[in-house]
């Protein structure tokens, strides 16, 4: 029988669930708002139960989850969302209920690691062994592969929470992160832009100075990742990056900040191919979850 995988993109605002085997075969997809854990995980299980009736038994499930999450296989809370400020979702077991309902292998990682993995398998990061995928949306998060493996380490990266310098002058803004104020997310996420400029980011005109400041803020963060991780490419996704004018501005600014120090033609000559849009559009996460499910099925 041909294999079939379940995929979950578990976000703080919405859940996307799908079944399929890859980009050419994403057979079925639903989305629903993230409410309480009981209701949302219940809907997820119902969806896959119905999908199994329609398409046959699933081999495995892959989950791209908002966090922070516990990825430590030896931990009693492996597969949990841990300390999220999202009401009701702290210390919630995500993997357990799915395992109990389907008795199949379940792969689990951060939303951004899995999105990066999807890009590595099918999108704009194919053939690389070290790269990062960042989402700049409701929050800011980063993940990816380092030396061919999804980056975990102590917990998992929290690239959105690096503290950035405050700008002085009439546009001074102290940031909205409840933990750090002016970290990257606190300064440059969609909600941060809304707090700063008084209107949703998507309604700001193209020539608004907000975009110049946004490009500069993103570039400061990217240069930190470049000098620390030496990624072979940086993929920028998420709602705010729908503003395509940010890309050339970021290319210019990153080069300006690095000031010739990192000597790679990727940066000095081909930066437009170095800091790029995801190749899978908004599907990096869900396709990454399919790929993770496939791997998880093979490993078990
Ligand atoms: P999430 O991060 O919740 O998965 P998104 O990546 O779509 O969802 O991010 C939503 C955020 O991105 C909102 O704060 C919204 O204001 C902002 N956003 C969405 N679309 C655009 C756009 N076209 N231009 C600028 N900002 C946008
Ligand atoms: Zn923060």
mmCIF file of C-alpha atoms and ligand atoms in Angstrom:
data_model
loop_
_atom_site.group_PDB
_atom_site.id
_atom_site.type_symbol
_atom_site.label_atom_id
_atom_site.label_comp_id
_atom_site.label_asym_id
_atom_site.label_seq_id
_atom_site.Cartn_x
_atom_site.Cartn_y
_atom_site.Cartn_z
ATOM 1 C CA UNK A 1 0.000 0.000 0.000
ATOM 2 C CA UNK A 2 1.275 3.475 -0.770
ATOM 3 C CA UNK A 3 2.234 5.548 2.253
ATOM 4 C CA UNK A 4 0.146 8.414 3.599
ATOM 5 C CA UNK A 5 1.194 11.056 6.085
ATOM 6 C CA UNK A 6 -0.637 13.488 8.336
ATOM 7 C CA UNK A 7 0.703 17.011 8.829
ATOM 8 C CA UNK A 8 -0.134 19.626 11.434
ATOM 9 C CA UNK A 9 0.932 23.247 11.469
ATOM 10 C CA UNK A 10 0.011 24.179 15.016
ATOM 11 C CA UNK A 11 0.042 27.970 15.296
ATOM 12 C CA UNK A 12 -1.018 30.293 18.083
ATOM 13 C CA UNK A 13 -3.723 31.775 15.841
ATOM 14 C CA UNK A 14 -4.703 28.859 13.639
ATOM 15 C CA UNK A 15 -4.131 25.165 13.084
ATOM 16 C CA UNK A 16 -3.636 23.789 9.584
ATOM 17 C CA UNK A 17 -4.003 20.031 9.097
ATOM 18 C CA UNK A 18 -3.347 18.116 5.912
ATOM 19 C CA UNK A 19 -2.779 14.650 4.526
ATOM 20 C CA UNK A 20 -0.580 13.727 1.595
ATOM 21 C CA UNK A 21 2.887 12.619 0.642
ATOM 22 C CA UNK A 22 4.591 15.798 -0.659
ATOM 23 C CA UNK A 23 4.221 19.009 -2.686
ATOM 24 C CA UNK A 24 2.661 17.224 -5.664
ATOM 25 C CA UNK A 25 0.276 15.325 -3.431
ATOM 26 C CA UNK A 26 -1.228 17.467 -0.702
ATOM 27 C CA UNK A 27 -4.576 15.750 -0.863
ATOM 28 C CA UNK A 28 -6.618 17.507 1.694
ATOM 29 C CA UNK A 29 -6.184 20.517 3.926
ATOM 30 C CA UNK A 30 -8.244 22.274 6.606
ATOM 31 C CA UNK A 31 -7.672 25.206 8.879
ATOM 32 C CA UNK A 32 -9.417 26.254 12.045
ATOM 33 C CA UNK A 33 -8.748 28.844 14.739
ATOM 34 C CA UNK A 34 -6.677 27.899 17.781
ATOM 35 C CA UNK A 35 -9.101 27.945 20.727
ATOM 36 C CA UNK A 36 -8.695 25.810 23.858
ATOM 37 C CA UNK A 37 -6.262 22.882 23.695
ATOM 38 C CA UNK A 38 -9.100 20.377 24.239
ATOM 39 C CA UNK A 39 -11.232 21.758 21.435
ATOM 40 C CA UNK A 40 -8.371 22.387 19.005
ATOM 41 C CA UNK A 41 -6.628 19.034 19.487
ATOM 42 C CA UNK A 42 -10.075 17.370 19.433
ATOM 43 C CA UNK A 43 -10.802 18.930 16.041
ATOM 44 C CA UNK A 44 -7.384 17.832 14.808
ATOM 45 C CA UNK A 45 -8.034 14.225 15.814
ATOM 46 C CA UNK A 46 -11.528 14.306 14.257
ATOM 47 C CA UNK A 47 -10.055 15.627 11.018
ATOM 48 C CA UNK A 48 -7.514 12.808 10.739
ATOM 49 C CA UNK A 49 -10.106 10.182 11.713
ATOM 50 C CA UNK A 50 -12.303 11.394 8.848
ATOM 51 C CA UNK A 51 -9.308 11.597 6.515
ATOM 52 C CA UNK A 52 -8.474 7.964 7.290
ATOM 53 C CA UNK A 53 -12.001 6.939 6.296
ATOM 54 C CA UNK A 54 -11.583 8.794 3.024
ATOM 55 C CA UNK A 55 -7.946 8.081 2.122
ATOM 56 C CA UNK A 56 -6.873 5.093 4.177
ATOM 57 C CA UNK A 57 -4.741 4.613 7.254
ATOM 58 C CA UNK A 58 -2.027 7.161 8.069
ATOM 59 C CA UNK A 59 1.542 5.865 8.486
ATOM 60 C CA UNK A 60 2.659 8.717 10.715
ATOM 61 C CA UNK A 61 2.017 12.340 11.651
ATOM 62 C CA UNK A 62 4.403 15.328 11.635
ATOM 63 C CA UNK A 63 3.782 18.396 13.784
ATOM 64 C CA UNK A 64 5.205 21.900 13.307
ATOM 65 C CA UNK A 65 4.337 23.513 16.615
ATOM 66 C CA UNK A 66 4.346 27.004 18.095
ATOM 67 C CA UNK A 67 6.336 27.164 21.272
ATOM 68 C CA UNK A 68 8.280 27.110 23.370
ATOM 69 C CA UNK A 69 8.141 23.313 23.171
ATOM 70 C CA UNK A 70 9.966 20.386 24.776
ATOM 71 C CA UNK A 71 11.974 18.498 22.115
ATOM 72 C CA UNK A 72 14.057 16.438 24.478
ATOM 73 C CA UNK A 73 13.131 12.812 23.790
ATOM 74 C CA UNK A 74 14.199 11.755 27.273
ATOM 75 C CA UNK A 75 12.044 14.294 29.061
ATOM 76 C CA UNK A 76 8.724 13.428 30.725
ATOM 77 C CA UNK A 77 7.225 16.472 29.009
ATOM 78 C CA UNK A 78 8.580 15.655 25.521
ATOM 79 C CA UNK A 79 6.031 16.806 22.939
ATOM 80 C CA UNK A 80 4.543 19.466 25.211
ATOM 81 C CA UNK A 81 4.125 23.158 24.667
ATOM 82 C CA UNK A 82 5.892 24.457 27.765
ATOM 83 C CA UNK A 83 5.893 28.066 28.914
ATOM 84 C CA UNK A 84 3.825 29.918 26.336
ATOM 85 C CA UNK A 85 2.062 33.083 27.454
ATOM 86 C CA UNK A 86 -0.880 32.022 25.251
ATOM 87 C CA UNK A 87 -3.735 31.483 27.732
ATOM 88 C CA UNK A 88 -4.557 27.833 28.390
ATOM 89 C CA UNK A 89 -1.670 26.450 26.349
ATOM 90 C CA UNK A 90 1.160 26.321 28.883
ATOM 91 C CA UNK A 91 2.187 22.736 29.770
ATOM 92 C CA UNK A 92 -0.041 21.169 27.156
ATOM 93 C CA UNK A 93 0.734 17.726 25.759
ATOM 94 C CA UNK A 94 0.420 17.916 21.969
ATOM 95 C CA UNK A 95 2.030 14.644 20.900
ATOM 96 C CA UNK A 96 0.371 12.406 23.533
ATOM 97 C CA UNK A 97 -3.289 12.804 22.469
ATOM 98 C CA UNK A 98 -2.370 12.099 18.831
ATOM 99 C CA UNK A 99 -0.378 9.003 19.742
ATOM 100 C CA UNK A 100 -3.260 7.794 21.908
ATOM 101 C CA UNK A 101 -5.773 8.358 19.125
ATOM 102 C CA UNK A 102 -3.828 6.824 16.220
ATOM 103 C CA UNK A 103 -1.060 4.588 17.629
ATOM 104 C CA UNK A 104 1.364 5.639 14.893
ATOM 105 C CA UNK A 105 4.742 7.460 15.023
ATOM 106 C CA UNK A 106 4.455 11.202 15.599
ATOM 107 C CA UNK A 107 7.273 13.606 14.673
ATOM 108 C CA UNK A 108 7.397 16.893 16.542
ATOM 109 C CA UNK A 109 9.483 20.041 16.205
ATOM 110 C CA UNK A 110 9.210 23.829 16.271
ATOM 111 C CA UNK A 111 7.142 25.561 13.602
ATOM 112 C CA UNK A 112 10.224 27.244 12.163
ATOM 113 C CA UNK A 113 12.505 24.195 12.234
ATOM 114 C CA UNK A 114 9.853 22.229 10.387
ATOM 115 C CA UNK A 115 9.241 25.041 7.894
ATOM 116 C CA UNK A 116 12.986 25.145 7.298
ATOM 117 C CA UNK A 117 12.990 21.389 6.874
ATOM 118 C CA UNK A 118 10.209 21.662 4.279
ATOM 119 C CA UNK A 119 12.283 24.227 2.406
ATOM 120 C CA UNK A 120 15.285 21.925 2.583
ATOM 121 C CA UNK A 121 13.349 18.970 1.199
ATOM 122 C CA UNK A 122 11.306 20.719 -1.467
ATOM 123 C CA UNK A 123 12.005 24.461 -1.570
ATOM 124 C CA UNK A 124 14.649 27.178 -1.470
ATOM 125 C CA UNK A 125 17.130 25.457 0.843
ATOM 126 C CA UNK A 126 17.699 22.249 -1.133
ATOM 127 C CA UNK A 127 21.276 21.037 -1.112
ATOM 128 C CA UNK A 128 22.385 23.200 1.831
ATOM 129 C CA UNK A 129 23.517 21.896 5.196
ATOM 130 C CA UNK A 130 23.408 25.095 7.261
ATOM 131 C CA UNK A 131 20.717 27.705 6.774
ATOM 132 C CA UNK A 132 18.036 29.504 8.709
ATOM 133 C CA UNK A 133 14.354 30.062 8.120
ATOM 134 C CA UNK A 134 12.766 33.037 9.858
ATOM 135 C CA UNK A 135 9.135 33.974 10.120
ATOM 136 C CA UNK A 136 8.242 37.589 10.697
ATOM 137 C CA UNK A 137 4.543 37.606 11.461
ATOM 138 C CA UNK A 138 2.531 37.672 14.687
ATOM 139 C CA UNK A 139 5.781 36.681 16.343
ATOM 140 C CA UNK A 140 9.319 36.290 15.098
ATOM 141 C CA UNK A 141 10.993 32.899 15.174
ATOM 142 C CA UNK A 142 13.904 31.224 13.498
ATOM 143 C CA UNK A 143 14.998 27.652 12.916
ATOM 144 C CA UNK A 144 16.690 25.584 10.306
ATOM 145 C CA UNK A 145 19.459 23.095 9.816
ATOM 146 C CA UNK A 146 23.009 23.218 11.117
ATOM 147 C CA UNK A 147 25.437 20.739 9.596
ATOM 148 C CA UNK A 148 22.472 18.860 8.162
ATOM 149 C CA UNK A 149 20.432 18.556 11.352
ATOM 150 C CA UNK A 150 17.516 20.536 12.725
ATOM 151 C CA UNK A 151 18.856 22.909 15.319
ATOM 152 C CA UNK A 152 17.863 21.999 18.903
ATOM 153 C CA UNK A 153 20.667 22.385 21.415
ATOM 154 C CA UNK A 154 19.700 23.165 24.988
ATOM 155 C CA UNK A 155 16.025 23.770 24.197
ATOM 156 C CA UNK A 156 15.615 25.171 20.695
ATOM 157 C CA UNK A 157 16.578 28.502 19.183
ATOM 158 C CA UNK A 158 14.550 31.592 20.057
ATOM 159 C CA UNK A 159 15.960 33.830 17.362
ATOM 160 C CA UNK A 160 13.168 36.374 17.684
ATOM 161 C CA UNK A 161 14.269 37.317 21.170
ATOM 162 C CA UNK A 162 17.724 38.773 20.625
ATOM 163 C CA UNK A 163 17.911 42.232 22.123
ATOM 164 C CA UNK A 164 18.428 44.946 19.531
ATOM 165 C CA UNK A 165 19.678 48.496 19.959
ATOM 166 C CA UNK A 166 17.042 51.151 20.512
ATOM 167 C CA UNK A 167 16.768 53.908 17.962
ATOM 168 C CA UNK A 168 16.944 57.406 19.370
ATOM 169 C CA UNK A 169 15.114 60.455 18.044
ATOM 170 C CA UNK A 170 11.524 61.172 17.148
ATOM 171 C CA UNK A 171 10.881 57.568 16.104
ATOM 172 C CA UNK A 172 12.115 56.068 19.333
ATOM 173 C CA UNK A 173 10.118 52.946 20.207
ATOM 174 C CA UNK A 174 10.764 50.778 23.226
ATOM 175 C CA UNK A 175 9.166 47.584 21.874
ATOM 176 C CA UNK A 176 6.314 45.360 22.999
ATOM 177 C CA UNK A 177 7.845 42.038 24.044
ATOM 178 C CA UNK A 178 6.483 41.290 27.537
ATOM 179 C CA UNK A 179 9.798 39.617 28.393
ATOM 180 C CA UNK A 180 12.395 41.896 26.788
ATOM 181 C CA UNK A 181 10.780 45.040 25.397
ATOM 182 C CA UNK A 182 13.056 45.801 22.481
ATOM 183 C CA UNK A 183 14.032 42.347 21.293
ATOM 184 C CA UNK A 184 13.672 41.604 17.565
ATOM 185 C CA UNK A 185 10.073 40.401 18.008
ATOM 186 C CA UNK A 186 9.269 43.303 20.316
ATOM 187 C CA UNK A 187 10.428 45.776 17.667
ATOM 188 C CA UNK A 188 9.638 44.218 14.310
ATOM 189 C CA UNK A 189 6.764 41.686 14.480
ATOM 190 C CA UNK A 190 3.420 42.569 12.892
ATOM 191 C CA UNK A 191 1.878 43.508 16.270
ATOM 192 C CA UNK A 192 4.985 45.595 17.114
ATOM 193 C CA UNK A 193 4.547 47.531 13.872
ATOM 194 C CA UNK A 194 0.882 48.060 14.679
ATOM 195 C CA UNK A 195 1.728 49.314 18.162
ATOM 196 C CA UNK A 196 4.386 51.613 16.783
ATOM 197 C CA UNK A 197 2.506 53.143 13.859
ATOM 198 C CA UNK A 198 -1.089 52.855 15.065
ATOM 199 C CA UNK A 199 -2.371 50.875 12.078
ATOM 200 C CA UNK A 200 -1.917 47.270 10.867
ATOM 201 C CA UNK A 201 1.368 46.835 8.997
ATOM 202 C CA UNK A 202 -0.437 45.758 5.838
ATOM 203 C CA UNK A 203 -2.139 49.159 5.600
ATOM 204 C CA UNK A 204 1.052 51.253 5.772
ATOM 205 C CA UNK A 205 1.866 52.828 2.384
ATOM 206 C CA UNK A 206 4.943 51.593 0.535
ATOM 207 C CA UNK A 207 6.757 54.882 0.980
ATOM 208 C CA UNK A 208 6.115 55.048 4.738
ATOM 209 C CA UNK A 209 9.302 55.380 6.749
ATOM 210 C CA UNK A 210 8.127 52.368 8.773
ATOM 211 C CA UNK A 211 9.469 50.109 6.019
ATOM 212 C CA UNK A 212 12.908 51.711 6.097
ATOM 213 C CA UNK A 213 13.053 51.202 9.858
ATOM 214 C CA UNK A 214 11.667 47.658 9.552
ATOM 215 C CA UNK A 215 14.317 46.747 6.954
ATOM 216 C CA UNK A 216 17.046 48.162 9.171
ATOM 217 C CA UNK A 217 15.812 46.321 12.266
ATOM 218 C CA UNK A 218 15.588 43.017 10.377
ATOM 219 C CA UNK A 219 19.060 43.591 8.925
ATOM 220 C CA UNK A 220 20.645 44.168 12.321
ATOM 221 C CA UNK A 221 19.236 40.843 13.496
ATOM 222 C CA UNK A 222 20.287 39.019 10.319
ATOM 223 C CA UNK A 223 23.870 40.189 10.609
ATOM 224 C CA UNK A 224 23.993 38.681 14.101
ATOM 225 C CA UNK A 225 22.830 35.320 12.748
ATOM 226 C CA UNK A 226 25.298 35.579 9.857
ATOM 227 C CA UNK A 227 28.303 36.116 12.079
ATOM 228 C CA UNK A 228 27.240 33.541 14.682
ATOM 229 C CA UNK A 229 25.949 30.656 12.542
ATOM 230 C CA UNK A 230 27.456 31.351 9.140
ATOM 231 C CA UNK A 231 24.295 30.211 7.356
ATOM 232 C CA UNK A 232 24.616 29.390 3.657
ATOM 233 C CA UNK A 233 21.275 31.071 3.027
ATOM 234 C CA UNK A 234 18.567 32.942 4.945
ATOM 235 C CA UNK A 235 14.896 32.426 4.129
ATOM 236 C CA UNK A 236 12.433 35.083 5.280
ATOM 237 C CA UNK A 237 8.735 34.197 5.522
ATOM 238 C CA UNK A 238 5.692 35.330 7.500
ATOM 239 C CA UNK A 239 3.015 37.954 6.961
ATOM 240 C CA UNK A 240 5.244 41.031 7.259
ATOM 241 C CA UNK A 241 7.580 39.665 4.570
ATOM 242 C CA UNK A 242 4.681 39.795 2.109
ATOM 243 C CA UNK A 243 6.010 43.329 1.700
ATOM 244 C CA UNK A 244 8.395 42.471 -1.100
ATOM 245 C CA UNK A 245 10.017 45.906 -1.038
ATOM 246 C CA UNK A 246 11.700 44.826 2.189
ATOM 247 C CA UNK A 247 13.986 42.389 0.386
ATOM 248 C CA UNK A 248 16.129 44.816 -1.648
ATOM 249 C CA UNK A 249 16.261 47.170 1.328
ATOM 250 C CA UNK A 250 17.482 44.329 3.553
ATOM 251 C CA UNK A 251 20.059 43.234 0.970
ATOM 252 C CA UNK A 252 21.516 46.709 0.885
ATOM 253 C CA UNK A 253 21.439 47.229 4.638
ATOM 254 C CA UNK A 254 22.982 43.850 5.554
ATOM 255 C CA UNK A 255 25.908 44.527 3.237
ATOM 256 C CA UNK A 256 26.285 47.990 4.694
ATOM 257 C CA UNK A 257 26.342 46.709 8.275
ATOM 258 C CA UNK A 258 28.750 43.828 7.526
ATOM 259 C CA UNK A 259 30.941 46.362 5.754
ATOM 260 C CA UNK A 260 32.925 43.842 3.732
ATOM 261 C CA UNK A 261 33.931 41.816 6.769
ATOM 262 C CA UNK A 262 32.331 38.481 5.855
ATOM 263 C CA UNK A 263 34.165 37.593 2.680
ATOM 264 C CA UNK A 264 31.857 35.415 0.662
ATOM 265 C CA UNK A 265 30.620 36.097 -2.859
ATOM 266 C CA UNK A 266 27.189 35.064 -1.541
ATOM 267 C CA UNK A 267 27.164 38.330 0.379
ATOM 268 C CA UNK A 268 29.438 40.597 -1.600
ATOM 269 C CA UNK A 269 28.022 39.699 -5.043
ATOM 270 C CA UNK A 270 24.911 37.521 -4.831
ATOM 271 C CA UNK A 271 23.057 38.737 -1.787
ATOM 272 C CA UNK A 272 19.713 38.652 -3.644
ATOM 273 C CA UNK A 273 20.163 34.860 -3.796
ATOM 274 C CA UNK A 274 21.377 34.727 -0.209
ATOM 275 C CA UNK A 275 18.506 36.404 1.656
ATOM 276 C CA UNK A 276 15.437 35.064 -0.113
ATOM 277 C CA UNK A 277 11.736 34.309 0.042
ATOM 278 C CA UNK A 278 10.725 30.759 0.925
ATOM 279 C CA UNK A 279 10.392 28.610 -2.173
ATOM 280 C CA UNK A 280 7.146 27.038 -0.970
ATOM 281 C CA UNK A 281 5.309 30.303 -0.261
ATOM 282 C CA UNK A 282 3.058 29.811 2.755
ATOM 283 C CA UNK A 283 3.278 26.007 2.536
ATOM 284 C CA UNK A 284 6.765 25.548 4.034
ATOM 285 C CA UNK A 285 5.354 24.527 7.423
ATOM 286 C CA UNK A 286 2.721 22.069 6.280
ATOM 287 C CA UNK A 287 5.024 20.451 3.701
ATOM 288 C CA UNK A 288 7.797 20.310 6.266
ATOM 289 C CA UNK A 289 5.387 18.483 8.557
ATOM 290 C CA UNK A 290 4.693 15.950 5.795
ATOM 291 C CA UNK A 291 8.454 15.460 5.324
ATOM 292 C CA UNK A 292 8.944 15.100 9.076
ATOM 293 C CA UNK A 293 6.153 12.511 9.203
ATOM 294 C CA UNK A 294 7.806 10.582 6.385
ATOM 295 C CA UNK A 295 11.154 10.558 8.212
ATOM 296 C CA UNK A 296 9.505 9.583 11.480
ATOM 297 C CA UNK A 297 7.764 6.638 9.820
ATOM 298 C CA UNK A 298 11.097 5.457 8.372
ATOM 299 C CA UNK A 299 12.879 5.722 11.719
ATOM 300 C CA UNK A 300 10.352 3.711 13.673
HETATM 301 P P1 LIG B 1 1.172 34.053 12.028
HETATM 302 O O1 LIG B 1 2.485 34.649 12.398
HETATM 303 O O2 LIG B 1 0.115 34.274 13.061
HETATM 304 O O3 LIG B 1 1.271 32.647 11.561
HETATM 305 P P2 LIG B 1 1.320 35.727 9.686
HETATM 306 O O4 LIG B 1 2.651 35.211 9.330
HETATM 307 O O5 LIG B 1 0.337 35.946 8.573
HETATM 308 O O6 LIG B 1 0.589 34.824 10.752
HETATM 309 O O7 LIG B 1 1.545 37.103 10.433
HETATM 310 C C1 LIG B 1 0.498 37.939 10.792
HETATM 311 C C2 LIG B 1 1.078 39.323 11.049
HETATM 312 O O8 LIG B 1 1.662 39.798 9.844
HETATM 313 C C3 LIG B 1 0.058 40.359 11.473
HETATM 314 O O9 LIG B 1 0.599 41.104 12.532
HETATM 315 C C4 LIG B 1 -0.160 41.220 10.241
HETATM 316 O O10 LIG B 1 -0.363 42.573 10.592
HETATM 317 C C5 LIG B 1 1.123 41.051 9.473
HETATM 318 N N1 LIG B 1 0.857 40.992 8.025
HETATM 319 C C6 LIG B 1 0.083 40.097 7.378
HETATM 320 N N2 LIG B 1 0.066 40.369 6.057
HETATM 321 C C7 LIG B 1 0.846 41.449 5.868
HETATM 322 C C8 LIG B 1 1.228 42.217 4.731
HETATM 323 N N3 LIG B 1 0.797 41.940 3.507
HETATM 324 N N4 LIG B 1 2.058 43.252 4.942
HETATM 325 C C9 LIG B 1 2.518 43.551 6.169
HETATM 326 N N5 LIG B 1 2.181 42.885 7.261
HETATM 327 C C10 LIG B 1 1.366 41.847 7.131
HETATM 328 ZN ZN1 LIG B 2 11.474 39.062 23.492
#
